[in-house]
Coordinates of C-alpha atoms in Angstrom, one line a residue:
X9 CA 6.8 31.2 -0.8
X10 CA 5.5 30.0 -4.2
X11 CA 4.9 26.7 -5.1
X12 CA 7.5 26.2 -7.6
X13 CA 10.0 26.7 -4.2
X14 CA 8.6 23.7 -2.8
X15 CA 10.2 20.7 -4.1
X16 CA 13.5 22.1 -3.2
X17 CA 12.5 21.8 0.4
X18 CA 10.5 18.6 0.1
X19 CA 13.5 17.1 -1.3
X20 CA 15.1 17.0 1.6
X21 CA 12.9 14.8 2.8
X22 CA 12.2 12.5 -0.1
X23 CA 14.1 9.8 0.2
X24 CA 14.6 7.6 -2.5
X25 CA 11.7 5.0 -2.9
X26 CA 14.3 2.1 -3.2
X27 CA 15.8 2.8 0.0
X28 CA 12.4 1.9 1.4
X29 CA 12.6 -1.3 -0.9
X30 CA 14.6 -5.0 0.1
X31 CA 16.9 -4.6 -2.7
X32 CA 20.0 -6.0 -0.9
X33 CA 19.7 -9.8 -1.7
X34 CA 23.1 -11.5 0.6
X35 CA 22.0 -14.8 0.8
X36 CA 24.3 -16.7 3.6
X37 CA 23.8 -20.3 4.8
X38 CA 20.6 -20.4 2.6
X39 CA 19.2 -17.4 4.3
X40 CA 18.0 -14.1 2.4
X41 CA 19.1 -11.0 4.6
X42 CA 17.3 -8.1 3.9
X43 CA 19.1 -4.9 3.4
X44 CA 17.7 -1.7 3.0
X45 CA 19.7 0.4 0.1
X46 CA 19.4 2.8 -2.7
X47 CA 21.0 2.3 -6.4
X48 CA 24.5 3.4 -5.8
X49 CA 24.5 3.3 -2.1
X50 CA 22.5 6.6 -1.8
X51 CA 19.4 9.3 -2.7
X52 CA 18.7 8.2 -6.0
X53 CA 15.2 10.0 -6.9
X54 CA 15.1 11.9 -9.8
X55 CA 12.8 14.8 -10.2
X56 CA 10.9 13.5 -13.3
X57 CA 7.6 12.2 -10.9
X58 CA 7.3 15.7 -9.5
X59 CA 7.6 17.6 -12.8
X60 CA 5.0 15.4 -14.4
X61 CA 2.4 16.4 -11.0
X62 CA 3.7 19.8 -11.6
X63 CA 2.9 20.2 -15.0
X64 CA -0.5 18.6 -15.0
X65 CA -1.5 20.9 -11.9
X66 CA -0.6 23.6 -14.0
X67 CA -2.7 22.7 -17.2
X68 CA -5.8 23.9 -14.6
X69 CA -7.6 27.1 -15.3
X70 CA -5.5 30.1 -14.6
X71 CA -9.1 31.1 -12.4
X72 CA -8.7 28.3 -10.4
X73 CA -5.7 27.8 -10.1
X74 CA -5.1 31.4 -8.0
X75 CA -8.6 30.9 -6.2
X76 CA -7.0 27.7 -5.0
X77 CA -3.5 29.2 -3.9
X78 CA -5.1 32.3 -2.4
X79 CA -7.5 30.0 -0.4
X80 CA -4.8 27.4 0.6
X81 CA -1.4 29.1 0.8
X82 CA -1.6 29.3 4.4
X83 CA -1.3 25.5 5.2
X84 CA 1.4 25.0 2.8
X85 CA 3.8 27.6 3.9
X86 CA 3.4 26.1 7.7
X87 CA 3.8 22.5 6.5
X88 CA 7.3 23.2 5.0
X89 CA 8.0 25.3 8.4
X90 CA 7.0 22.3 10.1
X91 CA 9.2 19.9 8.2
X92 CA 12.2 22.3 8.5
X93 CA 11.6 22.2 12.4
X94 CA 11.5 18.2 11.8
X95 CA 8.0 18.2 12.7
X96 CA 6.6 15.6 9.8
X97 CA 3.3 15.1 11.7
X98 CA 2.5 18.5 12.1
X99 CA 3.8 19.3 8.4
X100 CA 1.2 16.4 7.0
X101 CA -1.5 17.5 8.9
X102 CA -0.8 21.0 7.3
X103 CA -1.3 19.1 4.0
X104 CA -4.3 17.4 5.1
X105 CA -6.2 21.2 5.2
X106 CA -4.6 22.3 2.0
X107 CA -6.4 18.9 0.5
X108 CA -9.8 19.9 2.0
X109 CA -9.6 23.0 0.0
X110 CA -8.2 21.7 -2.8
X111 CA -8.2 17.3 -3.0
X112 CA -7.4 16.9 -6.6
X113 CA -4.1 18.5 -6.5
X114 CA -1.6 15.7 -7.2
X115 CA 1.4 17.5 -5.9
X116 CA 0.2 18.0 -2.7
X117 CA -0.8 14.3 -2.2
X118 CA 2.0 13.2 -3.3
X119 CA 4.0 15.3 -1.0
X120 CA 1.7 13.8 1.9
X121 CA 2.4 9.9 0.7
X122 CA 6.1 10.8 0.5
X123 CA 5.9 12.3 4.2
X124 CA 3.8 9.4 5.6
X125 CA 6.2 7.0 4.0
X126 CA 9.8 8.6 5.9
X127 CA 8.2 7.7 9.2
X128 CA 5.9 4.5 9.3
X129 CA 4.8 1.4 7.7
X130 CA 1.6 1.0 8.5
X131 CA -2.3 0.5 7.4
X132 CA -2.0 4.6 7.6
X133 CA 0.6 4.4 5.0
X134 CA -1.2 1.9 3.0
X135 CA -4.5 4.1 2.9
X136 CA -2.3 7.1 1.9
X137 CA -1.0 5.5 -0.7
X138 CA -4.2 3.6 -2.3
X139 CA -6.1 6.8 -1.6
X140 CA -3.4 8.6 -4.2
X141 CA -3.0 5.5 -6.8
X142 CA -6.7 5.7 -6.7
X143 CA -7.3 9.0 -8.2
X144 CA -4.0 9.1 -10.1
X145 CA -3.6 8.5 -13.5
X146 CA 0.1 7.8 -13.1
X147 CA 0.5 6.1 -10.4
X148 CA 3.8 3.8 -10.5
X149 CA 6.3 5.0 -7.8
X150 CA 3.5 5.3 -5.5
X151 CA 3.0 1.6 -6.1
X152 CA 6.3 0.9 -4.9
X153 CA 5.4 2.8 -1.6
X154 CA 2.4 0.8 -1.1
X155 CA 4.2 -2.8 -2.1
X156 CA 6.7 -2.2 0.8
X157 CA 4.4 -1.5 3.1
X158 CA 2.4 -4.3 2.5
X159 CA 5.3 -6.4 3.0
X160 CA 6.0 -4.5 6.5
X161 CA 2.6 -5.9 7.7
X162 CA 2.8 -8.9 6.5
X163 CA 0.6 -9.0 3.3
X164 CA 2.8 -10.4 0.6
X165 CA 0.2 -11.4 -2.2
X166 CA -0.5 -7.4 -1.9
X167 CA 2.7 -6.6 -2.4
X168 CA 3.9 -8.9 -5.0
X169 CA 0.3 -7.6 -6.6
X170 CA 1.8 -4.0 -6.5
X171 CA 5.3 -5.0 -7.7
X172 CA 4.2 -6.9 -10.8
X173 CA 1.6 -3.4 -11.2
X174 CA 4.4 -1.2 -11.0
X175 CA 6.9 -3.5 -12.9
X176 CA 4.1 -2.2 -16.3
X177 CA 4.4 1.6 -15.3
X178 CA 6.4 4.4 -15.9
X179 CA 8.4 4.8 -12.5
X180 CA 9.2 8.2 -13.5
X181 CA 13.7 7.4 -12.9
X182 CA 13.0 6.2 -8.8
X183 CA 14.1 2.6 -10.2
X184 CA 14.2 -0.1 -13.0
X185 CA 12.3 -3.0 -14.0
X186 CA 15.6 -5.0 -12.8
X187 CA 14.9 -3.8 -9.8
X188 CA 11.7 -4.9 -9.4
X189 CA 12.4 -8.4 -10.6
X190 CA 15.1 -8.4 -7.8
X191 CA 12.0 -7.8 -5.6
X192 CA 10.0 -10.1 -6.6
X193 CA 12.9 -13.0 -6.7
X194 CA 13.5 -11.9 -2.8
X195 CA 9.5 -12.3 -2.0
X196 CA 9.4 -15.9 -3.9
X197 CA 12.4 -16.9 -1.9
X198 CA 11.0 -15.6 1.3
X199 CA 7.9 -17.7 0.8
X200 CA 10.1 -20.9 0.0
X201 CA 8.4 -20.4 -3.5
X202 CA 12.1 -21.3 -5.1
X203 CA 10.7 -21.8 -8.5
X204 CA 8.9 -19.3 -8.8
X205 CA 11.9 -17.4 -7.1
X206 CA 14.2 -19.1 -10.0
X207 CA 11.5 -18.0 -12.4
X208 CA 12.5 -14.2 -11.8
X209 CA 15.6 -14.7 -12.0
X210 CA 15.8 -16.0 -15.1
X211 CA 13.7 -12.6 -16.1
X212 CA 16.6 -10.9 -15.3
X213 CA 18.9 -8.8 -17.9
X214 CA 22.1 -10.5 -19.1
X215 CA 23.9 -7.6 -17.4
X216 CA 23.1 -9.0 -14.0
X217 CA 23.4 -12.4 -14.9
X218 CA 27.2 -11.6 -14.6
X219 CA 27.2 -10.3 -11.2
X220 CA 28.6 -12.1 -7.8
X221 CA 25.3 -11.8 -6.7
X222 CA 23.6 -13.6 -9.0
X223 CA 25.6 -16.7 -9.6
X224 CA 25.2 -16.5 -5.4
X225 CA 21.5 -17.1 -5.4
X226 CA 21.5 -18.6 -8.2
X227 CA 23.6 -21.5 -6.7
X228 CA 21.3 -21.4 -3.6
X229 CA 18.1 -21.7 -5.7
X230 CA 19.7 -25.0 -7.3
X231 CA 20.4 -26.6 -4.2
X232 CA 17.7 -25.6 -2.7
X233 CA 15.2 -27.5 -5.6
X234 CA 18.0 -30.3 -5.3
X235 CA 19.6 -29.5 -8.7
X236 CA 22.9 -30.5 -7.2
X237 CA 24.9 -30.1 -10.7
X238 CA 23.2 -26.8 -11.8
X239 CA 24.5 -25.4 -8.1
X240 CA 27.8 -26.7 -9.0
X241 CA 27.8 -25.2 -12.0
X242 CA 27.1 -21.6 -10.5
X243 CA 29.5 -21.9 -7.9
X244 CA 32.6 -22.8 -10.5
X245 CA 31.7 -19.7 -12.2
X246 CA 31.4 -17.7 -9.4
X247 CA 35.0 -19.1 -8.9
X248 CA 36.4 -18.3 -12.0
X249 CA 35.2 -14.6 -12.3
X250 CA 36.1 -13.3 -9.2
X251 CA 39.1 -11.9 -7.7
X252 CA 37.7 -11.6 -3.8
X253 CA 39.1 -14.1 -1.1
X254 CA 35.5 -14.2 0.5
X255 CA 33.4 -15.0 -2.6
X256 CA 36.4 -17.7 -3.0
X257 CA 36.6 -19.0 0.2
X258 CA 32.1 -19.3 -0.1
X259 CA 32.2 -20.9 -3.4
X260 CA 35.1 -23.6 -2.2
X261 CA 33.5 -24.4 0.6
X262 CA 30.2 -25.0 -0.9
X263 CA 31.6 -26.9 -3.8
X264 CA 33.3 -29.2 -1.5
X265 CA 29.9 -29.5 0.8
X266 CA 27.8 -30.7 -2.9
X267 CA 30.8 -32.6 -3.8
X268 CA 31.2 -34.5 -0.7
X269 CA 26.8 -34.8 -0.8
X270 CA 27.4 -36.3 -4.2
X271 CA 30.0 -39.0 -2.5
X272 CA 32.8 -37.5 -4.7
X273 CA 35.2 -37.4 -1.9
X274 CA 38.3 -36.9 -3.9
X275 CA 37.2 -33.2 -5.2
X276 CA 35.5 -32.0 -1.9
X277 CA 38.9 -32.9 -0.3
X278 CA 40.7 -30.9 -2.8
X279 CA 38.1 -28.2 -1.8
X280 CA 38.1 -28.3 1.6
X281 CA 41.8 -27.9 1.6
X282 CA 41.8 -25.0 -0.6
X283 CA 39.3 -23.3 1.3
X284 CA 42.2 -23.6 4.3
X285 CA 45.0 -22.0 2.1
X286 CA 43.1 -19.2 2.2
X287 CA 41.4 -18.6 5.6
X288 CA 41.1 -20.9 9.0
X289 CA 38.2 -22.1 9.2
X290 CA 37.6 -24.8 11.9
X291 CA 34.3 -26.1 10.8
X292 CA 35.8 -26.9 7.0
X293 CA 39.0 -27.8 8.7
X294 CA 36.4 -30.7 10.1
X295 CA 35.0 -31.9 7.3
X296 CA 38.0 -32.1 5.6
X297 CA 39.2 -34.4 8.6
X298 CA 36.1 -36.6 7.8
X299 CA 36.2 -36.7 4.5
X300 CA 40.0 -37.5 4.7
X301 CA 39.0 -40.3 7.6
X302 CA 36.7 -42.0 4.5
X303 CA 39.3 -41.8 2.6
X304 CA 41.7 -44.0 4.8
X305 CA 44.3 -41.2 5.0
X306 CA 44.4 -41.4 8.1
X307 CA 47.4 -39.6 8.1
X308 CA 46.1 -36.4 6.5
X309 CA 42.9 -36.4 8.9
X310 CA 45.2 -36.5 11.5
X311 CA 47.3 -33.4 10.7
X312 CA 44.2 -31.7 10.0
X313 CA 42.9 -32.3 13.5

């Protein structure tokens, strides 16, 4: 099998880096959820990385270049027979030989970082990958690698250290500086850091900026630095420019929660209720009693009870 076969079976284990990245950012009762997920739902990783590694392993002499592959070739093919059996330790230790003979060869090690990273998230997988960033001069998907596994064990100056690295590279198509920033919001808000959090997301492109999920943790970030008005602000336009019942039925509800915090009793009524045209919900159902009961309709908190 030559060499220029071997992407096509590699590839069906590379899985795109942003699956292996919290991208998903749901934030529900003040709470960031953490979903794994590629762009678009799925495999999303171009082949641009790999043709760069190819093409600088092929700028070698022609000399050394066949020396190598005569001396190696063994511990390749059996790798890829090992990964089509499923076999992934196996087929990295296969690697591991073929780099003894031959440890500059960037394809190789990345195929061995890519492999590590499909099964484990671990201080393994973080010497894999710092070994390769070490001695690579392009080294910006495999930063991405390295940041999510940091975050795995628990070492988030690491990875925010990686992210920010990364955000400066050439990712080579595996994702977008948006995507990044996302990151980075998610790590800020993880930490409690909500200002630094509201910092990214202000770094964000205007594009996103219109996007449910945006004016959603948007909203949260406001309330959560006790910029009542701001929050109120994000959830009205979260109201107005979207056609689902749920993202209705969230924004109502919190707009009558801040409204009712701000002592405006009149509009988190008004809230409340409409939050109940559109779904049951018994714990709004409540506070609208209460806030009605303030009121002194005590008619109106009675028919809600």
């Amino acid at each position: 099998m030559k060499m220029r076969l071997y992407p096509i079976a590699i590839r069906l284990w590379t899985i795109c880096i942003l699956a292996l990245l919290p991208l998903g950012l749901l934030i529900a009762d003040n709470t960031v959820i953490i979903e794994k997920e590629c762009v678009n739902g799925r495999v999303q990783c171009e082949d641009e990385y790999e043709n760069y590694l190819k093409k600088k392993n092929s700028k070698k002499s022609f000399f050394r270049r066949e020396l190598t592959k005569r001396r190696a070739y063994p511990y390749i093919d059996k790798a890829f027979a090992f990964l089509a059996n499923d076999n992934l330790q196996n087929a990295i230790s296969e690697l591991d030989k073929y780099l003894a003979v031959d440890p500059t060869h960037e394809l190789v090690r990345w195929y061995r970082l890519v492999m590590t990273s499909t099964h484990e998230y671990s201080s393994k997988l973080i010497e894999v990958a710092s070994d390769f960033i070490e001695q690579a001069e392009e080294s910006g998907p495999a930063l991405l690698i390295r940041g999510n596994a940091y975050i795995k064990t628990g070492e988030i100056e690491k990875a925010e250290r990686d992210f920010l690295l990364a955000r400066s590279k050439d990712l080579y198509g595996h994702t977008k500086p948006k995507n990044i920033t996302w990151i980075l919001f998610n790590l800020a808000y993880n930490q409690s850091d909500y200002e630094n959090a509201k910092k990214w997301l202000d770094e964000l492109p205007v594009t996103e900026k219109n996007s449910p999920r945006y004016m959603i943790v948007r909203a949260n970030i406001f309330e959560k630095i006790g910029q009542q008005d701001e929050a109120i602000n994000s959830w009205e336009n979260l109201l107005t420019s979207t056609d689902k019942e749920e993202q209705k039925v969230r924004a109502l509800t919190a707009l009558g929660r801040l409204h009712e915090k701000q002592g405006n009793d009149t509009e988190a009524l008004g809230y409340y209720l409409k939050v109940l045209g559109l779904t049951e919900d018994p714990q709004v159902r409540l506070n609208a009693a209460e806030v009605a009961w303030r009121m002194k309709d005590y008619r109106k908190a009675q028919l809600l009870l």
